[in-house]
mmCIF file of C-alpha atoms in Angstrom:
data_model
loop_
_atom_site.group_PDB
_atom_site.id
_atom_site.type_symbol
_atom_site.label_atom_id
_atom_site.label_comp_id
_atom_site.label_asym_id
_atom_site.label_seq_id
_atom_site.Cartn_x
_atom_site.Cartn_y
_atom_site.Cartn_z
ATOM 1 C CA MET A 20 -15.744 6.000 -2.399
ATOM 2 C CA SER A 21 -14.314 9.501 -2.709
ATOM 3 C CA GLU A 22 -15.872 12.133 -4.928
ATOM 4 C CA LEU A 23 -13.949 13.057 -8.054
ATOM 5 C CA LEU A 24 -11.230 15.608 -7.387
ATOM 6 C CA LYS A 25 -11.026 18.135 -10.222
ATOM 7 C CA VAL A 26 -7.503 18.835 -11.450
ATOM 8 C CA THR A 27 -6.245 20.959 -14.339
ATOM 9 C CA LEU A 28 -3.336 19.629 -16.397
ATOM 10 C CA GLU A 29 -1.459 22.324 -18.309
ATOM 11 C CA ALA A 30 0.698 21.915 -21.405
ATOM 12 C CA ARG A 31 4.375 21.139 -20.904
ATOM 13 C CA GLU A 32 6.591 21.371 -23.963
ATOM 14 C CA LYS A 33 10.175 21.401 -22.772
ATOM 15 C CA GLY A 34 11.946 18.568 -20.986
ATOM 16 C CA GLY A 35 15.167 18.087 -19.077
ATOM 17 C CA LYS A 36 16.257 18.449 -15.475
ATOM 18 C CA GLN A 37 16.712 22.214 -15.639
ATOM 19 C CA GLU A 38 13.182 22.798 -16.913
ATOM 20 C CA ALA A 39 11.778 20.368 -14.349
ATOM 21 C CA SER A 40 13.557 22.248 -11.559
ATOM 22 C CA ARG A 41 12.164 25.538 -12.847
ATOM 23 C CA LEU A 42 8.616 24.148 -12.852
ATOM 24 C CA ARG A 43 8.947 22.862 -9.298
ATOM 25 C CA ALA A 44 10.216 26.250 -8.150
ATOM 26 C CA GLN A 45 6.982 27.729 -9.569
ATOM 27 C CA GLY A 46 4.804 25.270 -7.638
ATOM 28 C CA TYR A 47 4.254 22.809 -10.494
ATOM 29 C CA VAL A 48 5.032 19.114 -10.837
ATOM 30 C CA PRO A 49 6.112 17.639 -14.206
ATOM 31 C CA ALA A 50 3.704 14.906 -15.265
ATOM 32 C CA VAL A 51 2.405 12.751 -18.109
ATOM 33 C CA PHE A 52 -1.109 11.594 -19.005
ATOM 34 C CA TYR A 53 -1.587 8.261 -20.737
ATOM 35 C CA GLY A 54 -4.129 5.503 -21.314
ATOM 36 C CA ARG A 55 -5.982 3.459 -23.921
ATOM 37 C CA GLY A 56 -7.217 6.551 -25.703
ATOM 38 C CA TYR A 57 -3.775 8.145 -25.615
ATOM 39 C CA PRO A 58 -1.189 5.790 -27.178
ATOM 40 C CA ASP A 59 1.325 8.635 -27.059
ATOM 41 C CA SER A 60 1.627 9.951 -23.520
ATOM 42 C CA VAL A 61 0.808 13.639 -23.128
ATOM 43 C CA PRO A 62 3.467 15.712 -21.311
ATOM 44 C CA VAL A 63 1.761 18.030 -18.812
ATOM 45 C CA LYS A 64 2.337 19.936 -15.599
ATOM 46 C CA VAL A 65 0.091 20.203 -12.566
ATOM 47 C CA LYS A 66 0.047 22.533 -9.584
ATOM 48 C CA SER A 67 1.258 20.537 -6.608
ATOM 49 C CA ARG A 68 -1.371 22.088 -4.324
ATOM 50 C CA ASP A 69 -4.145 20.749 -6.587
ATOM 51 C CA ILE A 70 -3.216 17.104 -6.032
ATOM 52 C CA LEU A 71 -2.256 17.337 -2.343
ATOM 53 C CA PRO A 72 -5.794 16.449 -1.138
ATOM 54 C CA ALA A 73 -5.479 13.113 -2.944
ATOM 55 C CA LEU A 74 -1.877 12.507 -1.902
ATOM 56 C CA ASN A 75 -2.672 13.241 1.752
ATOM 57 C CA SER A 76 -5.788 11.065 1.794
ATOM 58 C CA GLY A 77 -3.906 7.874 2.680
ATOM 59 C CA HIS A 78 -5.223 6.095 -0.421
ATOM 60 C CA TRP A 79 -3.952 8.134 -3.366
ATOM 61 C CA GLU A 80 -3.595 4.990 -5.519
ATOM 62 C CA THR A 81 -7.402 4.665 -5.632
ATOM 63 C CA TYR A 82 -8.321 8.370 -5.524
ATOM 64 C CA ARG A 83 -10.296 9.151 -8.685
ATOM 65 C CA LEU A 84 -9.572 12.415 -10.436
ATOM 66 C CA GLU A 85 -11.399 14.445 -13.051
ATOM 67 C CA VAL A 86 -8.606 15.976 -15.115
ATOM 68 C CA ALA A 87 -8.920 18.784 -17.633
ATOM 69 C CA LEU A 88 -6.365 18.284 -20.425
ATOM 70 C CA PRO A 89 -4.613 21.094 -22.339
ATOM 71 C CA ASP A 90 -6.762 20.417 -25.442
ATOM 72 C CA GLY A 91 -9.962 21.028 -23.465
ATOM 73 C CA LYS A 92 -10.972 17.398 -23.046
ATOM 74 C CA THR A 93 -11.985 16.075 -19.631
ATOM 75 C CA GLU A 94 -11.040 12.572 -18.536
ATOM 76 C CA MET A 95 -11.313 10.445 -15.435
ATOM 77 C CA ALA A 96 -7.934 9.293 -14.096
ATOM 78 C CA LEU A 97 -5.864 7.789 -11.314
ATOM 79 C CA MET A 98 -2.350 8.674 -10.246
ATOM 80 C CA ARG A 99 -0.290 5.619 -11.169
ATOM 81 C CA ASP A 100 3.189 6.671 -10.127
ATOM 82 C CA VAL A 101 4.254 9.417 -7.751
ATOM 83 C CA GLN A 102 7.970 10.124 -7.493
ATOM 84 C CA ARG A 103 9.355 12.023 -4.512
ATOM 85 C CA ASP A 104 12.768 13.230 -3.461
ATOM 86 C CA PHE A 105 13.891 10.636 -0.909
ATOM 87 C CA LEU A 106 15.678 13.318 1.134
ATOM 88 C CA ASN A 107 12.992 15.983 1.538
ATOM 89 C CA GLY A 108 9.830 14.286 0.222
ATOM 90 C CA ASN A 109 9.230 16.950 -2.459
ATOM 91 C CA LEU A 110 7.208 15.860 -5.489
ATOM 92 C CA LEU A 111 9.326 15.142 -8.556
ATOM 93 C CA HIS A 112 6.978 13.584 -11.125
ATOM 94 C CA VAL A 113 3.462 12.171 -11.454
ATOM 95 C CA ASP A 114 1.851 9.773 -13.940
ATOM 96 C CA PHE A 115 -1.887 10.144 -14.626
ATOM 97 C CA TYR A 116 -3.653 7.042 -16.003
ATOM 98 C CA GLN A 117 -6.863 7.366 -17.993
ATOM 99 C CA LEU A 118 -9.950 5.571 -16.677
ATOM 100 C CA VAL A 119 -12.585 4.497 -19.201
ATOM 101 C CA SER A 120 -16.178 4.147 -18.037
ATOM 102 C CA GLY A 121 -17.345 0.532 -18.293
ATOM 103 C CA GLN A 122 -13.815 -0.885 -18.553
ATOM 104 C CA LYS A 123 -12.273 -2.526 -15.498
ATOM 105 C CA VAL A 124 -8.963 -1.325 -14.116
ATOM 106 C CA GLN A 125 -6.545 -3.089 -11.795
ATOM 107 C CA VAL A 126 -5.871 -1.204 -8.567
ATOM 108 C CA LYS A 127 -4.250 -1.941 -5.224
ATOM 109 C CA VAL A 128 -6.599 -1.043 -2.386
ATOM 110 C CA PRO A 129 -5.387 -0.476 1.220
ATOM 111 C CA VAL A 130 -6.625 -2.916 3.878
ATOM 112 C CA GLU A 131 -7.850 -1.566 7.218
ATOM 113 C CA ILE A 132 -8.371 -3.765 10.295
ATOM 114 C CA LEU A 133 -11.433 -2.991 12.435
ATOM 115 C CA ASN A 134 -12.031 -3.826 16.121
ATOM 116 C CA ARG A 135 -8.500 -4.948 16.977
ATOM 117 C CA GLU A 136 -9.108 -4.211 20.661
ATOM 118 C CA SER A 137 -12.103 -6.567 20.848
ATOM 119 C CA CYS A 138 -10.592 -9.475 18.876
ATOM 120 C CA PRO A 139 -11.203 -12.699 20.912
ATOM 121 C CA GLY A 140 -7.971 -14.227 19.605
ATOM 122 C CA VAL A 141 -5.921 -11.336 20.941
ATOM 123 C CA LYS A 142 -7.738 -11.407 24.288
ATOM 124 C CA ALA A 143 -6.824 -15.094 24.520
ATOM 125 C CA GLY A 144 -3.144 -14.228 24.249
ATOM 126 C CA GLY A 145 -2.743 -14.520 20.486
ATOM 127 C CA ILE A 146 -0.970 -12.219 18.056
ATOM 128 C CA LEU A 147 -2.897 -10.479 15.276
ATOM 129 C CA GLU A 148 -0.846 -10.835 12.094
ATOM 130 C CA GLN A 149 -1.839 -8.785 9.029
ATOM 131 C CA LEU A 150 -0.445 -10.508 5.938
ATOM 132 C CA PHE A 151 -1.929 -8.160 3.311
ATOM 133 C CA HIS A 152 -1.739 -4.379 3.727
ATOM 134 C CA GLU A 153 -3.164 -3.825 0.244
ATOM 135 C CA VAL A 154 -5.147 -6.071 -2.093
ATOM 136 C CA ALA A 155 -5.088 -6.057 -5.887
ATOM 137 C CA ILE A 156 -8.513 -6.133 -7.559
ATOM 138 C CA GLU A 157 -9.990 -5.502 -10.999
ATOM 139 C CA VAL A 158 -12.985 -3.212 -10.771
ATOM 140 C CA LEU A 159 -15.040 -0.699 -12.730
ATOM 141 C CA PRO A 160 -13.855 2.909 -12.250
ATOM 142 C CA ARG A 161 -17.110 4.038 -10.646
ATOM 143 C CA GLU A 162 -16.794 1.332 -7.961
ATOM 144 C CA ILE A 163 -13.148 1.777 -6.945
ATOM 145 C CA PRO A 164 -13.178 1.640 -3.119
ATOM 146 C CA ASP A 165 -11.031 3.898 -0.940
ATOM 147 C CA VAL A 166 -10.221 1.026 1.405
ATOM 148 C CA LEU A 167 -11.161 -2.599 2.123
ATOM 149 C CA THR A 168 -12.041 -3.304 5.750
ATOM 150 C CA VAL A 169 -11.525 -6.504 7.748
ATOM 151 C CA ASP A 170 -13.550 -6.850 10.960
ATOM 152 C CA VAL A 171 -11.824 -9.092 13.536
ATOM 153 C CA ARG A 172 -14.395 -8.774 16.352
ATOM 154 C CA ASN A 173 -15.251 -12.491 15.985
ATOM 155 C CA LEU A 174 -11.804 -13.824 15.073
ATOM 156 C CA ALA A 175 -10.852 -16.549 17.579
ATOM 157 C CA LEU A 176 -7.388 -17.798 18.440
ATOM 158 C CA GLY A 177 -5.956 -19.846 15.570
ATOM 159 C CA GLU A 178 -8.522 -18.611 13.051
ATOM 160 C CA GLU A 179 -7.915 -16.545 9.905
ATOM 161 C CA ILE A 180 -9.751 -14.302 7.477
ATOM 162 C CA ARG A 181 -8.992 -14.990 3.817
ATOM 163 C CA LEU A 182 -9.140 -12.855 0.699
ATOM 164 C CA ARG A 183 -12.387 -14.525 -0.356
ATOM 165 C CA ASP A 184 -13.979 -13.299 2.898
ATOM 166 C CA LEU A 185 -13.501 -9.640 1.986
ATOM 167 C CA VAL A 186 -16.535 -7.601 1.000
ATOM 168 C CA LEU A 187 -15.788 -6.304 -2.506
ATOM 169 C CA PRO A 188 -17.696 -3.960 -4.824
ATOM 170 C CA GLU A 189 -20.161 -5.761 -7.099
ATOM 171 C CA SER A 190 -17.948 -5.546 -10.192
ATOM 172 C CA ALA A 191 -14.673 -6.372 -8.417
ATOM 173 C CA GLU A 192 -12.594 -9.516 -8.887
ATOM 174 C CA LEU A 193 -9.568 -10.577 -6.860
ATOM 175 C CA VAL A 194 -6.225 -10.718 -8.636
ATOM 176 C CA ASP A 195 -4.497 -12.892 -6.017
ATOM 177 C CA ASP A 196 -5.466 -16.383 -4.827
ATOM 178 C CA ALA A 197 -8.744 -16.096 -2.898
ATOM 179 C CA ASP A 198 -7.606 -18.688 -0.335
ATOM 180 C CA LEU A 199 -4.662 -16.605 0.877
ATOM 181 C CA PRO A 200 -5.080 -15.347 4.478
ATOM 182 C CA VAL A 201 -5.337 -11.615 5.097
ATOM 183 C CA VAL A 202 -5.348 -11.645 8.904
ATOM 184 C CA VAL A 203 -4.487 -14.434 11.359
ATOM 185 C CA ALA A 204 -5.006 -14.616 15.126
ATOM 186 C CA ALA A 205 -1.826 -16.615 15.607
ATOM 187 C CA GLU A 206 -0.870 -18.717 18.610
ATOM 188 C CA PRO A 207 1.834 -17.068 20.745
ATOM 189 C CA ARG A 208 5.314 -18.417 19.974
ATOM 190 C CA ALA A 209 6.839 -20.392 22.870
ATOM 191 C CA GLU A 210 10.174 -19.068 24.097
ATOM 192 C CA GLU A 211 12.822 -21.659 23.411
ATOM 193 C CA THR A 212 14.874 -21.075 26.550
ATOM 194 C CA ALA A 213 16.093 -23.691 29.042
ATOM 195 C CA PRO A 214 14.897 -23.465 32.668
ATOM 196 C CA ALA A 215 17.248 -21.588 35.001
ATOM 197 C CA GLU A 216 18.130 -24.726 36.951
ATOM 198 C CA GLU A 217 19.030 -26.658 33.775
ATOM 199 C CA THR A 218 21.215 -23.806 32.542
ATOM 200 C CA GLU A 219 23.004 -23.580 35.890
ATOM 201 C CA ARG A 220 23.628 -27.378 35.956
ATOM 202 C CA LYS A 221 25.242 -27.279 32.508
ATOM 203 C CA GLU A 222 27.498 -24.397 33.511
ATOM 204 C CA VAL A 223 28.693 -26.379 36.583
ATOM 205 C CA GLU A 224 29.426 -29.430 34.397
ATOM 206 C CA VAL A 225 31.511 -27.356 31.982
ATOM 207 C CA LEU A 226 33.523 -25.825 34.830
ATOM 208 C CA ALA A 227 34.115 -29.253 36.390
ATOM 209 C CA LYS A 228 35.351 -30.732 33.113
ATOM 210 C CA GLY A 229 37.659 -27.785 32.593
ATOM 211 C CA LYS A 230 39.144 -28.140 36.107
ATOM 212 C CA ALA A 231 39.702 -31.892 35.639
ATOM 213 C CA LYS A 232 41.479 -31.295 32.328
ATOM 214 C CA ASN A 233 43.791 -28.735 33.893
ATOM 215 C CA GLN A 234 44.710 -31.168 36.690
ATOM 216 C CA GLU A 235 45.553 -33.912 34.168
ATOM 217 C CA GLU A 236 47.795 -31.578 32.183
ATOM 218 C CA ALA A 237 49.573 -30.477 35.373
#
């Protein structure tokens, strides 16, 4: 679990595309802060460099932040929505969601596979299929994990690891069906191709039929 990243959220009064463009040119990202204690979302701005450590971590959806609001209050938060320009990847807008101590929050946690190279199922010619790349759980803010790991060092050919097999934080509950498979060491798919001799025989038959038809028409 990552340590809290401290971020300052500054007041943002004006709206509109022109103002948003001006803020981005100054190194800021337009944002809002919302949550149970804030029924009306608070318009704010944040320096893009301040949130880059979380965004570049590979698990920004679960990266806990300690945000200082314009009114002086300090809250714990997650980034719920990060909008980027699809052409250049520049940050366009960020939503900050309030976390309340003692109240569970639903998050999607990345899944990381361990020991792929030593998986018995793969060594036996199987294919390792990862069916979940992130798992939704409900968990207390202080126990939000950075990542959930799946160790396949003992996964034999034809076997699977299910959601219920994952090691979760003490307070965490799965959102999806616990019996769903996360990783499968699948049997290799047989190539559905005819033997070369069979293919050649069929081609000869087709040519012979075509020649006979031409002779009848002549």
